[in-house]
Tab-separated table of C-alpha atoms in Angstrom:
chain	number	residue	atom	x	y	z
A	1	MET	CA	110.639	92.250	130.657
A	2	ILE	CA	110.611	89.524	128.104
A	3	ASP	CA	111.651	91.173	124.791
A	4	LEU	CA	108.170	91.297	122.491
A	5	ARG	CA	110.327	92.535	119.504
A	6	PRO	CA	113.091	89.878	119.034
A	7	ARG	CA	114.587	89.630	115.380
A	8	ARG	CA	111.918	86.952	113.616
A	9	PRO	CA	113.171	83.630	112.721
A	10	TRP	CA	112.091	84.451	109.041
A	11	GLU	CA	113.862	87.772	109.123
A	12	SER	CA	117.348	88.238	106.656
A	13	ASP	CA	119.808	90.631	107.493
A	14	GLU	CA	118.507	92.514	104.619
A	15	ALA	CA	115.159	92.768	106.268
A	16	ALA	CA	116.129	93.724	109.393
A	17	GLN	CA	117.998	96.611	107.937
A	18	PHE	CA	114.565	97.218	106.086
A	19	ARG	CA	112.508	97.118	109.304
A	20	ASP	CA	114.774	99.843	111.021
A	21	MET	CA	114.268	102.373	108.191
A	22	VAL	CA	110.475	101.577	108.305
A	23	ARG	CA	110.525	102.083	112.013
A	24	ARG	CA	112.588	105.492	111.599
A	25	PHE	CA	110.242	106.643	108.847
A	26	LEU	CA	106.921	105.734	110.956
A	27	LEU	CA	108.159	107.615	114.405
A	28	ALA	CA	109.236	110.453	112.312
A	29	GLU	CA	106.629	111.181	109.668
A	30	ALA	CA	103.586	108.945	110.549
A	31	VAL	CA	102.903	109.517	114.167
A	32	PRO	CA	103.093	113.039	114.527
A	33	ARG	CA	100.443	113.159	111.468
A	34	ASP	CA	98.267	110.281	112.645
A	35	ALA	CA	95.712	112.403	114.523
A	36	ALA	CA	95.085	115.119	111.646
A	37	TRP	CA	94.490	112.017	109.400
A	38	ARG	CA	91.927	110.722	112.036
A	39	ALA	CA	90.054	113.824	112.060
A	40	GLN	CA	90.132	114.181	108.334
A	41	LYS	CA	89.441	110.403	107.654
A	42	PHE	CA	91.809	109.696	105.132
A	43	VAL	CA	95.598	109.955	104.802
A	44	ASP	CA	97.172	112.399	102.922
A	45	ARG	CA	98.408	111.664	99.285
A	46	ASP	CA	101.887	113.277	100.001
A	47	PHE	CA	102.380	110.663	102.786
A	48	TRP	CA	101.870	107.715	100.059
A	49	LEU	CA	104.329	109.548	97.584
A	50	GLN	CA	106.865	109.479	100.828
A	51	ALA	CA	106.111	106.294	101.367
A	52	GLY	CA	106.655	105.203	97.920
A	53	GLU	CA	110.045	106.988	97.583
A	54	LEU	CA	111.107	104.943	100.092
A	55	GLY	CA	109.782	101.471	99.088
A	56	LEU	CA	107.326	100.881	101.503
A	57	LEU	CA	104.277	100.203	99.109
A	58	CYS	CA	104.873	97.428	97.171
A	59	PRO	CA	108.130	95.820	99.390
A	60	GLY	CA	107.278	92.152	98.099
A	61	ILE	CA	106.772	93.102	94.398
A	62	SER	CA	109.353	92.545	91.517
A	63	ASP	CA	111.927	95.363	91.098
A	64	ASP	CA	110.861	95.005	87.257
A	65	TYR	CA	107.601	96.553	88.044
A	66	GLY	CA	109.052	99.175	90.822
A	67	GLY	CA	108.892	97.019	93.656
A	68	GLY	CA	111.002	96.678	96.344
A	69	GLY	CA	112.350	93.282	94.773
A	70	GLY	CA	111.441	91.301	98.518
A	71	ASP	CA	109.209	88.695	99.268
A	72	PHE	CA	106.221	88.821	102.035
A	73	ALA	CA	108.495	88.968	104.989
A	74	LEU	CA	108.724	93.111	103.923
A	75	ASP	CA	105.270	93.495	103.608
A	76	ALA	CA	104.945	91.592	107.138
A	77	ILE	CA	107.552	94.167	108.420
A	78	VAL	CA	105.722	96.991	107.202
A	79	SER	CA	102.356	95.557	108.935
A	80	GLU	CA	103.840	94.989	112.046
A	81	GLU	CA	105.805	98.551	112.572
A	82	LEU	CA	102.790	99.712	111.939
A	83	SER	CA	100.824	98.301	114.790
A	84	TYR	CA	104.001	98.884	116.960
A	85	ALA	CA	103.860	102.798	115.829
A	86	GLY	CA	99.990	102.669	116.626
A	87	ILE	CA	99.023	103.670	112.868
A	88	THR	CA	95.559	101.873	111.521
A	89	SER	CA	95.014	104.886	109.312
A	90	PHE	CA	97.478	103.773	106.385
A	91	GLN	CA	96.569	100.976	104.686
A	92	GLN	CA	99.572	99.287	103.252
A	93	LEU	CA	98.237	95.975	103.690
A	94	ILE	CA	95.168	96.632	101.149
A	95	HIS	CA	97.560	98.565	98.750
A	96	GLY	CA	100.680	96.824	98.333
A	97	GLY	CA	99.980	93.551	100.402
A	98	ILE	CA	96.230	92.647	98.683
A	99	VAL	CA	95.946	94.940	95.496
A	100	ALA	CA	99.178	94.433	93.902
A	101	PRO	CA	99.733	90.544	94.304
A	102	TYR	CA	96.553	90.165	92.525
A	103	ILE	CA	98.042	91.920	89.205
A	104	LEU	CA	101.387	90.533	89.648
A	105	HIS	CA	100.039	87.032	89.671
A	106	TYR	CA	96.895	86.953	87.435
A	107	GLY	CA	97.705	90.075	85.239
A	108	THR	CA	99.366	90.277	81.809
A	109	GLU	CA	102.428	91.832	81.381
A	110	ASP	CA	101.212	94.481	79.969
A	111	GLN	CA	98.904	94.877	82.917
A	112	ARG	CA	101.857	94.678	85.145
A	113	GLN	CA	103.722	97.175	83.692
A	114	ARG	CA	100.899	99.889	83.462
A	115	TRP	CA	99.984	99.570	87.156
A	116	LEU	CA	102.622	98.159	89.391
A	117	PRO	CA	105.146	100.950	88.571
A	118	LYS	CA	102.458	103.661	89.399
A	119	MET	CA	101.499	101.504	92.733
A	120	ALA	CA	104.536	101.197	93.748
A	121	SER	CA	105.805	104.820	93.797
A	122	GLY	CA	102.383	106.210	95.187
A	123	GLU	CA	101.146	107.825	92.199
A	124	MET	CA	97.882	105.229	92.012
A	125	ILE	CA	96.244	104.204	95.499
A	126	GLY	CA	94.721	100.539	95.245
A	127	ALA	CA	91.951	99.349	96.575
A	128	ILE	CA	89.814	96.115	96.139
A	129	ALA	CA	86.062	95.814	95.938
A	130	MET	CA	84.377	92.545	96.953
A	131	THR	CA	81.751	93.440	99.757
A	132	GLU	CA	78.446	94.370	98.842
A	133	PRO	CA	75.135	95.735	100.701
A	134	GLY	CA	73.620	92.579	102.155
A	135	GLY	CA	76.296	90.346	101.172
A	136	GLY	CA	79.261	90.313	103.935
A	137	SER	CA	81.471	87.507	104.110
A	138	ASP	CA	79.913	85.516	101.316
A	139	LEU	CA	81.883	86.190	98.266
A	140	GLN	CA	79.481	83.486	96.267
A	141	ALA	CA	76.682	86.116	96.598
A	142	VAL	CA	77.966	88.905	94.518
A	143	ARG	CA	75.569	90.663	92.644
A	144	THR	CA	77.567	93.412	90.785
A	145	THR	CA	77.915	92.649	87.035
A	146	ALA	CA	80.060	93.255	83.891
A	147	GLN	CA	78.485	92.627	80.705
A	148	ARG	CA	80.691	92.281	77.614
A	149	GLU	CA	80.131	94.625	74.965
A	150	GLY	CA	82.249	94.679	72.193
A	151	GLY	CA	85.735	95.876	73.496
A	152	SER	CA	84.471	96.937	76.748
A	153	TYR	CA	83.092	95.855	79.969
A	154	VAL	CA	79.493	97.528	81.540
A	155	LEU	CA	79.635	97.763	85.210
A	156	ASN	CA	76.397	97.554	87.926
A	157	GLY	CA	76.218	97.474	91.171
A	158	ALA	CA	77.517	98.589	94.561
A	159	LYS	CA	80.145	97.895	96.904
A	160	THR	CA	80.494	98.802	100.461
A	161	PHE	CA	83.036	98.827	103.292
A	162	ILE	CA	85.850	99.655	100.779
A	163	THR	CA	89.375	100.557	102.645
A	164	ASN	CA	91.180	103.105	100.526
A	165	GLY	CA	87.893	103.492	98.675
A	166	ILE	CA	87.420	107.366	98.795
A	167	VAL	CA	91.327	107.944	97.901
A	168	ALA	CA	91.614	104.890	95.332
A	169	ASP	CA	92.992	105.547	91.986
A	170	LEU	CA	92.954	101.809	90.772
A	171	VAL	CA	89.700	99.279	92.333
A	172	ILE	CA	89.803	95.636	91.594
A	173	VAL	CA	86.243	95.077	91.478
A	174	ALA	CA	84.404	91.502	91.799
A	175	ALA	CA	81.704	91.179	89.366
A	176	ARG	CA	79.629	88.628	87.636
A	177	THR	CA	80.426	88.231	83.839
A	178	GLY	CA	78.665	85.192	83.510
A	179	PRO	CA	74.922	83.798	83.955
A	180	GLU	CA	76.337	80.868	86.307
A	181	PRO	CA	75.383	80.881	90.131
A	182	GLY	CA	77.375	80.924	93.004
A	183	ALA	CA	81.056	80.983	92.406
A	184	ARG	CA	81.118	80.144	89.063
A	185	GLY	CA	80.528	83.315	86.890
A	186	LEU	CA	82.930	85.586	88.668
A	187	SER	CA	85.594	88.025	87.341
A	188	LEU	CA	87.916	90.539	88.903
A	189	ILE	CA	88.030	93.564	86.868
A	190	VAL	CA	90.276	96.270	87.179
A	191	VAL	CA	88.713	99.783	86.972
A	192	GLU	CA	90.766	103.125	87.028
A	193	THR	CA	88.888	105.639	88.559
A	194	ALA	CA	89.790	108.819	87.493
A	195	ASP	CA	87.338	111.017	85.513
A	196	LEU	CA	85.299	107.846	84.675
A	197	PRO	CA	81.698	108.260	83.940
A	198	GLY	CA	79.368	106.221	85.884
A	199	PHE	CA	81.795	105.821	88.576
A	200	ARG	CA	80.813	107.236	91.893
A	201	ARG	CA	82.135	107.642	95.469
A	202	GLY	CA	79.312	107.477	98.242
A	203	ARG	CA	80.010	108.362	101.794
A	204	ASN	CA	83.639	107.872	103.713
A	205	LEU	CA	81.747	105.779	106.624
A	206	ALA	CA	81.827	106.950	109.934
A	207	LYS	CA	83.357	103.620	112.052
A	208	ILE	CA	83.749	103.510	115.654
A	209	GLY	CA	87.505	102.875	115.197
A	210	MET	CA	90.163	103.335	112.408
A	211	HIS	CA	88.769	106.735	112.080
A	212	GLY	CA	91.995	107.863	109.705
A	213	SER	CA	91.533	104.772	107.223
A	214	ASP	CA	88.885	106.030	104.611
A	215	THR	CA	86.284	103.334	103.961
A	216	ALA	CA	83.633	103.906	101.117
A	217	GLU	CA	80.749	103.164	99.340
A	218	LEU	CA	81.601	102.934	95.755
A	219	PHE	CA	78.777	102.642	93.032
A	220	PHE	CA	79.025	101.317	89.277
A	221	ASP	CA	76.430	103.070	87.209
A	222	GLU	CA	77.035	101.842	83.332
A	223	VAL	CA	80.561	102.095	83.734
A	224	ARG	CA	82.643	101.092	80.566
A	225	VAL	CA	85.967	99.637	81.281
A	226	PRO	CA	88.011	98.438	78.731
A	227	ALA	CA	88.022	94.355	78.285
A	228	GLU	CA	91.558	94.052	78.683
A	229	ASN	CA	91.438	95.306	82.177
A	230	ARG	CA	89.912	91.774	83.463
A	231	LEU	CA	92.697	89.911	85.532
A	232	GLY	CA	93.248	86.086	84.029
A	233	GLU	CA	93.152	84.602	80.686
A	234	VAL	CA	89.222	83.992	80.255
A	235	GLU	CA	86.104	84.900	82.013
A	236	GLY	CA	85.105	83.078	85.485
A	237	GLN	CA	88.175	82.806	86.934
A	238	GLY	CA	87.715	85.367	89.820
A	239	PHE	CA	86.410	83.280	92.586
A	240	VAL	CA	89.392	80.904	91.995
A	241	GLN	CA	91.949	84.005	92.113
A	242	MET	CA	90.018	85.399	95.592
A	243	MET	CA	90.417	81.962	96.897
A	244	GLN	CA	94.067	81.749	96.095
A	245	GLN	CA	94.806	84.866	97.413
A	246	LEU	CA	92.920	85.129	100.765
A	247	PRO	CA	95.414	83.097	102.585
A	248	GLN	CA	97.898	85.952	102.659
A	249	GLU	CA	95.358	88.732	102.858
A	250	ARG	CA	94.275	86.656	106.142
A	251	LEU	CA	98.009	86.044	107.329
A	252	GLY	CA	98.571	89.877	106.941
A	253	VAL	CA	95.660	90.669	109.184
A	254	ALA	CA	97.292	88.320	111.444
A	255	VAL	CA	100.519	89.850	111.423
A	256	GLY	CA	99.162	93.001	112.465
A	257	ALA	CA	96.987	92.130	114.941
A	258	GLN	CA	99.604	90.179	116.352
A	259	ALA	CA	102.189	92.992	116.760
A	260	MET	CA	99.402	95.416	118.049
A	261	MET	CA	98.594	93.032	120.952
A	262	GLU	CA	102.333	92.884	121.637
A	263	ARG	CA	102.311	96.929	121.573
A	264	ALA	CA	99.102	96.759	123.974
A	265	VAL	CA	101.416	94.659	126.531
A	266	GLU	CA	104.140	96.889	126.345
A	267	ILE	CA	102.500	99.975	127.075
A	268	THR	CA	100.192	98.669	129.803
A	269	VAL	CA	103.171	97.363	131.543
A	270	GLU	CA	104.718	101.020	131.509
A	271	TYR	CA	101.996	102.628	132.749
A	272	ALA	CA	101.433	99.738	135.410
A	273	ARG	CA	104.875	100.677	136.042
A	274	THR	CA	104.230	104.613	136.755
A	275	ARG	CA	100.598	104.819	137.967
A	276	SER	CA	99.491	104.238	141.729
A	277	ALA	CA	96.451	103.380	143.170
A	278	PHE	CA	95.716	102.278	147.123
A	279	GLY	CA	99.277	103.402	148.328
A	280	LYS	CA	100.832	100.783	145.657
A	281	VAL	CA	102.439	101.482	141.973
A	282	LEU	CA	99.952	99.055	140.351
A	283	MET	CA	102.661	96.532	139.200
A	284	GLU	CA	102.614	96.083	142.979
A	285	LEU	CA	99.092	94.632	143.171
A	286	GLN	CA	98.663	90.761	142.322
A	287	ASN	CA	95.813	91.333	140.008
A	288	THR	CA	98.028	93.630	137.628
A	289	ARG	CA	100.636	90.775	137.579
A	290	PHE	CA	98.726	88.164	137.096
A	291	THR	CA	96.658	89.881	134.490
A	292	LEU	CA	99.870	91.052	132.827
A	293	ALA	CA	101.229	87.546	132.897
A	294	ASP	CA	98.048	86.341	131.292
A	295	CYS	CA	98.264	88.883	128.703
A	296	LEU	CA	101.930	88.203	127.993
A	297	ALA	CA	101.295	84.175	127.536
A	298	LYS	CA	99.013	84.887	124.794
A	299	ALA	CA	101.112	87.027	123.085
A	300	GLN	CA	104.104	84.891	123.347
A	301	VAL	CA	101.949	81.680	122.584
A	302	SER	CA	100.185	83.166	119.554
A	303	ARG	CA	103.754	84.809	118.101
A	304	ALA	CA	105.149	81.148	117.514
A	305	PHE	CA	102.291	80.010	115.624
A	306	VAL	CA	102.322	83.275	113.386
A	307	ASP	CA	105.929	83.417	112.781
A	308	ARG	CA	105.338	79.544	111.766
A	309	CYS	CA	102.663	80.664	109.466
A	310	ILE	CA	104.955	83.612	108.114
A	311	ALA	CA	107.892	80.811	107.450
A	312	ASP	CA	105.407	78.124	105.525
A	313	HIS	CA	104.012	81.200	103.382
A	314	LEU	CA	107.458	82.192	102.446
A	315	ALA	CA	108.248	78.682	101.565
A	316	GLY	CA	105.142	78.183	99.662
A	317	ARG	CA	103.136	75.721	101.747
A	318	LEU	CA	100.978	78.147	103.658
A	319	THR	CA	97.585	76.583	103.931
A	320	ALA	CA	94.198	78.135	103.723
A	321	ALA	CA	93.338	76.504	107.031
A	322	ASP	CA	96.369	77.456	108.876
A	323	ALA	CA	95.639	81.108	107.620
A	324	SER	CA	92.107	81.000	108.639
A	325	MET	CA	93.700	80.017	112.158
A	326	ALA	CA	96.090	82.537	112.638
A	327	LYS	CA	93.488	85.256	111.396
A	328	MET	CA	90.937	83.816	113.940
A	329	TRP	CA	93.172	83.003	116.760
A	330	THR	CA	94.922	86.294	116.704
A	331	THR	CA	92.259	88.645	116.312
A	332	ASP	CA	90.343	86.948	119.030
A	333	ARG	CA	93.227	87.062	121.267
A	334	GLN	CA	94.072	90.748	120.198
A	335	CYS	CA	90.930	91.974	121.412
A	336	GLU	CA	91.105	90.020	124.999
A	337	VAL	CA	94.482	91.118	125.755
A	338	ILE	CA	93.665	94.750	124.511
A	339	ASP	CA	90.218	94.730	126.854
A	340	ASP	CA	92.090	93.271	129.669
A	341	CYS	CA	94.804	96.049	128.996
A	342	LEU	CA	92.399	98.872	128.924
A	343	GLN	CA	90.855	97.805	132.380
A	344	LEU	CA	94.286	98.010	134.031
A	345	HIS	CA	94.590	101.903	132.809
A	346	GLY	CA	91.139	102.558	134.756
A	347	GLY	CA	89.078	105.761	133.381
A	348	TYR	CA	91.923	106.783	131.534
A	349	GLY	CA	91.467	103.679	129.159
A	350	PHE	CA	88.362	105.319	128.595
A	351	MET	CA	90.133	108.250	126.752
A	352	GLU	CA	90.827	108.674	123.303
A	353	GLU	CA	93.982	110.680	124.021
A	354	TYR	CA	95.261	107.414	125.524
A	355	PRO	CA	96.733	104.860	123.075
A	356	ILE	CA	94.980	101.824	124.814
A	357	ALA	CA	91.662	103.454	124.045
A	358	ARG	CA	92.073	103.920	120.115
A	359	MET	CA	93.655	100.299	120.007
A	360	TYR	CA	90.405	99.233	121.699
A	361	ALA	CA	88.251	100.788	118.985
A	362	ASP	CA	90.475	99.947	116.073
A	363	VAL	CA	90.889	96.397	116.532
A	364	ARG	CA	87.379	95.151	116.847
A	365	VAL	CA	86.563	95.363	112.896
A	366	GLN	CA	89.702	92.528	112.510
A	367	ARG	CA	87.206	89.953	113.978
A	368	ILE	CA	85.103	90.466	110.781
A	369	TYR	CA	87.247	92.108	108.137
A	370	GLY	CA	89.396	89.348	105.383
A	371	GLY	CA	86.121	87.156	106.188
A	372	ALA	CA	84.721	87.069	109.682
A	373	ASN	CA	85.891	84.533	112.203
A	374	GLU	CA	83.020	82.521	112.015
A	375	ILE	CA	83.736	82.064	108.291
A	376	MET	CA	87.332	81.085	109.546
A	377	LYS	CA	86.112	78.149	111.889
A	378	GLU	CA	84.460	76.681	108.768
A	379	ILE	CA	87.496	76.758	106.470
A	380	ILE	CA	89.387	75.251	109.903
A	381	ALA	CA	86.676	72.479	110.291
A	382	ARG	CA	86.948	71.410	106.312
A	383	SER	CA	90.075	70.630	106.974
A	384	LEU	CA	88.990	67.823	109.270
A	385	GLY	CA	88.028	65.539	106.532
């Protein structure tokens, strides 16, 4: 059997040691608790604190701000190991892979010192609120407003499908600070949610998968936020900031999808070697072998491109088109592979107690979030000139 988890070409000795620690921690602390998280629809805060103590929350953030002092390679390792462990409940990708970099890249020194150490420790859990009811992937259609009044912004609007929204202490909100239409006039405002008048969390949304990851509606009714909580030196930089950070977000989605695809092949091979049908072990049947050969080929070919994109990102040359390709390709292939693997499980594949069933439900949203794959095709097409 081909090893689906060899050392990555972008993985240093230190990163390999970090991976070993992450894997052992998740197997010991996350896997036994995942059923409870799925039942209650959120991850306990004490686990966030445990992960923070071990340096899992912001590994790619400078140690000057309490982070791990590494780079995106460490965030990629956390994403991979979560997928290998079958954990979709714990959304470190949002917290440390998306929210923290916004603050690092666009925040003032005071903002970095104020928020990043608490995010790295797990004292503050982060979320980012872009999507609005009726808006979907169209970030230019943001209607939430942030009107300047003296030393404050007054926020009004609603957001939906916000990962970590139920537990978040800090939310980056995309809001319209100017009258200009479309991309112009958008800014990112950091909202600290504790005891904040006018801020309200709606339902913890019921989803077909990813049951342990809280996904919320957020409402802002005359919410006053200090003006110094805006990211960026001047108003109207929000859309540019989002466009600059979305490639890393989409690559992060691709990394997790790739590892989940590989895990699906691993567990299905194991199942096929032990299960019998028509007097034979499943692996002895030609259909099983051919199906798994096809799944393995998809996973291996996809892995080569994902690794190249990670290397490019670490070198500062990842393009928006390549990040979009990685996100689109891996999430599409992941759904195909997991569907084929579930089919080989027969009726057991439809039982939630089997990992393949949970994977099937959990991964479907990845073709939608981070920008729907149809949007990815448009971005790729624009690169053709």
